[in-house]
């Protein structure tokens, strides 16, 4: 009943707005993979992971070796995966999507299957996934309004689709975007993706946000786009409590440690601490005061809880990072977040930027900026196979095989380097 | 089906041999508490904890507040317990039974109920407890031969019972004890409880053991009975690889850090790292290279896995500590150990020193020094209510209400102080 009979791995592509960041701009299509783990009795469990070619080939390479294994035997499944995938050097690195780095291969591939197995374990035992993680400590999970500088449309795409958000290249544009997003989703905190323009222009946007939403905690994330010297110059401009935290101002643990020594503003990261191999040095340097977990590359929902234990023990704040994703990942994040006591901030999510879905019922609703923790067995979502077929077809025709924000930006600006720190 | 309807807390006492340690000598009776958590459908889950008056009263104080809660909701149960028990200052301390310290109150009380809830979750889902911890990575769990200097009998007890082990006060006596224990249980590693005699006498016993059992890794545990200076003097005497690890030679993290700087022999502890609050400083000092976990005071089986994550991340060895216990605890230890990849040494257990049991079928068997991980739902043991009644009666009549090795030793030696370090 709980033995894996088959596994389906379906690469998909869905429309993604031209969102700007320190590396460049999002392409017209975002890639993901939908993982279905099936047992003999017809049950299936769902996972969602990255959609780059490397991840897809690793998921496919691993899948046959998991047939016949018990979905409850997550430790054995992780060991099997460790044996099958080529384990790169366990070195950290710096990348906008840490899930694509070699150092995260095993946790990344395991995570995709772990979530699907937990979904199945929930369905088999009649329990929501959070109950397999010790049970929820909150009924809903807060997310933040994740603002991006953006173009109005993909100027170099043949696809006629235009997103509903419009251009945002100025403080006014960002405030307008925030207003729209908060009106629609009810978010009660705001994150601004930065590292795009001159830092002072981005701080002006922060100030405009603070004026428009004085009760919404603010965060800014230049993705390591500033040097330590630039960050040192900027710190006094985050006057008073303009920021809830400052995410990855400068690239790498050493740089973050240098910034940290200069300020009381908590520093957050999803770039210089992307796996447990990064923890000892980061804590030694007091480089970060908030870790943004991401089950997709930290090794699953249980690994996220283990990270939470480290954060509790070392008095480090905890929240969640996000790349472009759909509802299976949103539910996985929500179950994990619901079962973690010391989640100290609203989680990030790209979810409002996507219009398509693969789950029955379409997009998951936010209430007051939060997602309700479902009580249904498993993750609480079912696969819409027609929708999946459409998105799988998108993948085949979209022509993108790995996310490349730098190359996309070069279409707009041929001399674009995408190197960080730029400022 | 999974809501707690009632909880039974039964203090018990069972016979314990006169085992010597740095603090004194075991009394004639060891105390424990058996916890039964019952659901409406007649199922019950078992836990086993300390039997000192303080723990019993805390278990009893908490129990009513858990009625009606879902056994799957371990996080909520922990939060409820945190709210109900008086939380002492989260300071560490030094004590032979760390479970009795104030700093471990919440994890200690929670652990007793967590194990019982996991037993019930296993029975409800038809799964062994290890499957609720990610599944076993080994089919059996290795334990070590836990040797003690000991008197032949309790000279100041009215009870005529005499244990089957005889006196062991010399190297020859210790080797004889080891031979008996290894013959009967098949243990493949040896731990010598020390801090009793002049260190050189105890090192002579180690050498005698090495000669008699050249292939058995050896450990010695003076329970912080040596000063840093004494330990520094002794280190050259652990020539070559006489020791697998050296457990708590000197008392406290600072002292252990000083010893650690002097030697390549791994230092182990169950005394100076007894909760996550001890981890940051211990790791900063590089004070220990092996942590001996104990679910009874670390906060349960899941918390033991979280500790394992810290050990994996910081490259610290991991094994298990033991106080006098019966089969429910042995099974809980075995399930947790089975689900932890990076368990690096055979676990400690006092189990061979006990002759009584509260579980159906009597004492659990060791094969080649290991306990097989049961495949039955839950912990895999059932309560023998007649046996429980006998041991509960012992508790009522034995006259002991808290373990006091110092007071017991004073009966033999009136000027005994029990202070550490003695040497």
Short mmCIF file of C-alpha atoms in Angstrom, two decimals, chain A residues 114-388:
data_model
loop_
_atom_site.label_atom_id
_atom_site.label_comp_id
_atom_site.label_asym_id
_atom_site.label_seq_id
_atom_site.Cartn_x
_atom_site.Cartn_y
_atom_site.Cartn_z
CA UNK A 114 10.16 13.87 0.07
CA UNK A 115 7.25 16.27 -0.45
CA UNK A 116 5.53 13.75 -2.72
CA UNK A 117 6.08 10.98 -0.16
CA UNK A 118 4.77 13.16 2.66
CA UNK A 119 1.70 13.90 0.54
CA UNK A 120 1.22 10.14 0.15
CA UNK A 121 1.89 9.45 3.84
CA UNK A 122 -0.78 12.01 4.63
CA UNK A 123 -3.24 10.42 2.23
CA UNK A 124 -2.49 6.93 3.57
CA UNK A 125 -2.89 7.95 7.22
CA UNK A 126 -5.71 10.43 6.62
CA UNK A 127 -3.62 13.25 8.01
CA UNK A 128 -2.59 16.64 6.66
CA UNK A 129 1.15 16.83 5.97
CA UNK A 130 1.68 19.24 8.88
CA UNK A 131 0.52 16.46 11.24
CA UNK A 132 3.44 14.37 10.01
CA UNK A 133 5.69 17.26 11.01
CA UNK A 134 4.43 17.48 14.59
CA UNK A 135 1.23 19.35 13.80
CA UNK A 136 0.43 22.96 13.10
CA UNK A 137 1.09 25.73 15.61
CA UNK A 138 -0.85 28.26 13.52
CA UNK A 139 -3.98 27.98 11.39
CA UNK A 140 -2.64 30.08 8.56
CA UNK A 141 0.77 31.15 7.29
CA UNK A 142 1.60 34.78 6.52
CA UNK A 143 3.25 35.71 3.26
CA UNK A 144 4.64 39.08 2.19
CA UNK A 145 3.96 41.28 -0.82
CA UNK A 146 6.97 40.55 -3.01
CA UNK A 147 7.50 43.66 -5.14
CA UNK A 148 9.68 43.79 -8.24
CA UNK A 149 10.86 46.47 -10.53
CA UNK A 150 9.53 45.32 -13.86
CA UNK A 151 9.05 46.09 -17.52
CA UNK A 152 5.54 46.42 -18.88
CA UNK A 153 5.95 43.38 -21.14
CA UNK A 154 8.46 40.93 -22.61
CA UNK A 155 9.65 42.98 -25.55
CA UNK A 156 11.55 40.11 -27.12
CA UNK A 157 8.96 37.36 -26.80
CA UNK A 158 6.72 36.16 -29.62
CA UNK A 159 4.04 35.35 -27.07
CA UNK A 160 1.42 38.11 -27.07
CA UNK A 161 0.64 37.63 -23.35
CA UNK A 162 1.00 40.74 -21.22
CA UNK A 163 0.83 40.49 -17.43
CA UNK A 164 -1.73 42.47 -15.45
CA UNK A 165 0.76 44.44 -13.34
CA UNK A 166 2.15 47.06 -15.69
CA UNK A 167 5.52 48.74 -15.58
CA UNK A 168 7.26 49.56 -12.29
CA UNK A 169 10.55 51.37 -12.66
CA UNK A 170 10.10 54.26 -10.21
CA UNK A 171 9.13 54.73 -6.56
CA UNK A 172 5.63 55.65 -7.71
CA UNK A 173 5.41 52.53 -9.86
CA UNK A 174 6.49 50.37 -6.92
CA UNK A 175 3.96 51.97 -4.57
CA UNK A 176 1.26 51.43 -7.16
CA UNK A 177 2.28 47.79 -7.51
CA UNK A 178 2.22 47.38 -3.73
CA UNK A 179 -1.22 48.95 -3.52
CA UNK A 180 -2.59 46.58 -6.14
CA UNK A 181 -1.02 43.53 -4.55
CA UNK A 182 -2.06 44.39 -1.02
CA UNK A 183 -5.60 45.24 -2.10
CA UNK A 184 -5.93 41.92 -3.82
CA UNK A 185 -4.12 39.62 -1.37
CA UNK A 186 -4.14 41.47 1.93
CA UNK A 187 -0.39 41.11 2.58
CA UNK A 188 0.76 42.76 5.80
CA UNK A 189 4.45 43.05 5.06
CA UNK A 190 6.41 44.08 1.99
CA UNK A 191 9.59 42.91 0.34
CA UNK A 192 11.24 44.89 -2.45
CA UNK A 193 13.51 43.00 -4.80
CA UNK A 194 16.35 45.41 -5.42
CA UNK A 195 19.89 45.55 -6.80
CA UNK A 196 18.39 46.82 -10.06
CA UNK A 197 18.92 50.59 -9.95
CA UNK A 198 21.28 52.93 -8.12
CA UNK A 199 20.82 52.08 -4.43
CA UNK A 200 19.63 55.57 -3.56
CA UNK A 201 16.79 55.25 -6.08
CA UNK A 202 15.75 51.99 -4.44
CA UNK A 203 15.92 53.51 -0.98
CA UNK A 204 13.67 56.28 -2.29
CA UNK A 205 11.20 53.55 -3.26
CA UNK A 206 11.46 52.12 0.25
CA UNK A 207 10.72 55.54 1.73
CA UNK A 208 7.73 55.95 -0.57
CA UNK A 209 6.48 52.52 0.52
CA UNK A 210 6.93 53.46 4.17
CA UNK A 211 4.88 56.59 3.63
CA UNK A 212 2.13 54.75 1.79
CA UNK A 213 2.10 51.72 4.13
CA UNK A 214 3.41 52.93 7.49
CA UNK A 215 2.27 49.78 9.31
CA UNK A 216 3.73 47.29 6.86
CA UNK A 217 7.20 46.03 7.83
CA UNK A 218 9.59 46.49 4.90
CA UNK A 219 12.46 44.43 3.56
CA UNK A 220 14.80 45.06 0.67
CA UNK A 221 16.78 42.40 -1.19
CA UNK A 222 19.53 43.57 -3.57
CA UNK A 223 20.66 39.94 -4.08
CA UNK A 224 24.25 40.73 -3.15
CA UNK A 225 24.22 43.60 -5.59
CA UNK A 226 26.07 46.03 -3.32
CA UNK A 227 29.69 45.98 -2.21
CA UNK A 228 30.51 46.15 1.47
CA UNK A 229 31.66 49.75 0.97
CA UNK A 230 28.42 50.72 -0.78
CA UNK A 231 26.37 49.00 1.90
CA UNK A 232 28.34 50.82 4.61
CA UNK A 233 27.56 54.11 2.89
CA UNK A 234 23.86 53.22 2.64
CA UNK A 235 23.33 51.95 6.19
CA UNK A 236 22.67 55.38 7.72
CA UNK A 237 19.98 55.92 5.11
CA UNK A 238 17.91 53.08 6.56
CA UNK A 239 17.15 55.52 9.30
CA UNK A 240 15.27 54.43 12.37
CA UNK A 241 13.30 51.29 11.72
CA UNK A 242 12.77 51.69 7.99
CA UNK A 243 13.68 48.02 7.56
CA UNK A 244 12.47 44.85 9.23
CA UNK A 245 15.57 43.23 7.82
CA UNK A 246 18.11 43.76 5.07
CA UNK A 247 18.43 40.76 2.79
CA UNK A 248 21.73 39.84 1.12
CA UNK A 249 23.07 43.38 0.66
CA UNK A 250 26.57 42.15 -0.18
CA UNK A 251 27.59 38.82 -1.67
CA UNK A 252 28.98 36.02 0.48
CA UNK A 253 29.41 35.19 4.14
CA UNK A 254 32.58 37.22 4.63
CA UNK A 255 31.03 40.35 3.12
CA UNK A 256 27.82 39.83 5.11
CA UNK A 257 29.88 39.44 8.26
CA UNK A 258 31.61 42.75 7.55
CA UNK A 259 28.26 44.49 7.03
CA UNK A 260 26.82 42.83 10.11
CA UNK A 261 29.57 44.31 12.25
CA UNK A 262 28.49 47.81 11.14
CA UNK A 263 24.79 47.71 11.90
CA UNK A 264 22.02 46.57 14.22
CA UNK A 265 19.67 45.99 11.27
CA UNK A 266 19.16 42.23 11.05
CA UNK A 267 20.76 40.77 7.93
CA UNK A 268 18.85 38.04 6.13
CA UNK A 269 20.06 35.60 3.50
CA UNK A 270 19.03 33.00 1.05
CA UNK A 271 22.27 33.28 -0.86
CA UNK A 272 25.20 32.81 1.48
CA UNK A 273 23.54 30.13 3.66
CA UNK A 274 21.92 27.60 1.34
CA UNK A 275 22.65 24.37 3.13
CA UNK A 276 23.83 23.08 6.47
CA UNK A 277 27.41 23.16 5.12
CA UNK A 278 27.18 26.97 5.26
CA UNK A 279 25.98 27.19 8.86
CA UNK A 280 29.17 26.80 10.93
CA UNK A 281 31.07 29.59 9.17
CA UNK A 282 28.06 31.91 8.92
CA UNK A 283 27.37 31.58 12.65
CA UNK A 284 31.02 31.96 13.48
CA UNK A 285 31.08 35.25 11.55
CA UNK A 286 27.68 36.36 12.91
CA UNK A 287 27.09 37.03 9.21
CA UNK A 288 23.30 36.68 9.26
CA UNK A 289 20.53 37.20 11.78
CA UNK A 290 17.72 35.79 9.62
CA UNK A 291 17.89 32.68 7.45
CA UNK A 292 15.42 32.36 4.60
CA UNK A 293 14.81 28.66 4.28
CA UNK A 294 13.62 27.01 1.11
CA UNK A 295 12.61 23.39 1.30
CA UNK A 296 13.40 22.97 -2.41
CA UNK A 297 17.12 23.16 -1.81
CA UNK A 298 17.41 22.67 1.99
CA UNK A 299 16.34 19.04 1.56
CA UNK A 300 12.61 19.01 2.20
CA UNK A 301 10.11 19.84 4.89
CA UNK A 302 11.80 17.86 7.67
CA UNK A 303 15.14 19.44 6.81
CA UNK A 304 13.45 22.83 7.07
CA UNK A 305 12.40 21.90 10.59
CA UNK A 306 15.96 20.89 11.37
CA UNK A 307 17.17 24.26 10.13
CA UNK A 308 14.54 25.83 12.37
CA UNK A 309 16.08 23.97 15.32
CA UNK A 310 19.47 25.49 14.50
CA UNK A 311 17.88 28.94 14.22
CA UNK A 312 16.15 28.50 17.58
CA UNK A 313 19.34 27.27 19.19
CA UNK A 314 21.52 30.09 17.88
CA UNK A 315 18.80 32.73 18.21
CA UNK A 316 18.64 33.33 14.44
CA UNK A 317 15.43 34.55 12.82
CA UNK A 318 13.72 32.32 10.27
CA UNK A 319 11.57 32.94 7.25
CA UNK A 320 11.16 31.44 3.77
CA UNK A 321 12.62 32.24 0.38
CA UNK A 322 10.81 31.70 -2.89
CA UNK A 323 11.51 31.32 -6.58
CA UNK A 324 8.71 31.28 -9.17
CA UNK A 325 6.42 28.41 -8.19
CA UNK A 326 2.92 27.01 -8.30
CA UNK A 327 0.45 25.71 -5.76
CA UNK A 328 2.06 22.40 -4.86
CA UNK A 329 5.10 24.27 -3.57
CA UNK A 330 2.91 26.89 -1.88
CA UNK A 331 1.12 24.13 0.01
CA UNK A 332 4.38 22.40 0.93
CA UNK A 333 5.73 25.71 2.24
CA UNK A 334 2.50 26.32 4.15
CA UNK A 335 2.51 22.92 5.87
CA UNK A 336 6.16 23.28 6.88
CA UNK A 337 5.71 26.85 8.06
CA UNK A 338 2.61 25.86 10.03
CA UNK A 339 4.63 23.29 11.98
CA UNK A 340 7.57 25.57 12.84
CA UNK A 341 7.24 27.47 16.11
CA UNK A 342 10.04 29.90 15.55
CA UNK A 343 9.11 31.13 12.09
CA UNK A 344 9.68 34.78 12.86
CA UNK A 345 8.62 36.63 9.68
CA UNK A 346 6.06 36.41 6.90
CA UNK A 347 7.34 34.12 4.13
CA UNK A 348 8.31 35.24 0.65
CA UNK A 349 6.33 33.98 -2.31
CA UNK A 350 6.32 34.70 -6.05
CA UNK A 351 2.86 33.14 -6.21
CA UNK A 352 0.88 36.33 -7.10
CA UNK A 353 3.10 36.78 -10.17
CA UNK A 354 1.83 33.54 -11.70
CA UNK A 355 -1.58 33.18 -13.31
CA UNK A 356 -1.46 29.53 -14.27
CA UNK A 357 -1.86 26.48 -12.07
CA UNK A 358 -1.67 22.68 -12.15
CA UNK A 359 -3.98 22.02 -9.22
CA UNK A 360 -7.69 21.40 -9.14
CA UNK A 361 -9.60 24.60 -8.41
CA UNK A 362 -6.91 26.87 -9.78
CA UNK A 363 -5.01 29.43 -7.77
CA UNK A 364 -4.88 29.09 -3.99
CA UNK A 365 -6.50 31.99 -2.16
CA UNK A 366 -4.82 34.33 0.29
CA UNK A 367 -6.84 35.76 3.16
CA UNK A 368 -5.27 38.81 4.80
CA UNK A 369 -2.01 37.92 3.18
CA UNK A 370 -2.08 34.40 4.60
CA UNK A 371 -2.74 30.89 3.34
CA UNK A 372 -4.95 28.67 5.47
CA UNK A 373 -3.39 25.37 6.49
CA UNK A 374 -5.60 22.69 4.94
CA UNK A 375 -7.06 19.94 7.08
CA UNK A 376 -7.38 17.49 4.20
CA UNK A 377 -5.12 14.44 4.05
CA UNK A 378 -1.72 15.10 2.49
CA UNK A 379 -0.83 18.47 1.04
CA UNK A 380 -4.51 19.15 0.44
CA UNK A 381 -4.25 19.75 -3.30
CA UNK A 382 -5.03 17.51 -6.26
CA UNK A 383 -3.53 17.51 -9.73
CA UNK A 384 -5.54 19.01 -12.59
CA UNK A 385 -4.27 16.79 -15.38
CA UNK A 386 -5.68 18.93 -18.16
CA UNK A 387 -3.92 21.98 -16.77
CA UNK A 388 -0.77 19.92 -16.37
#
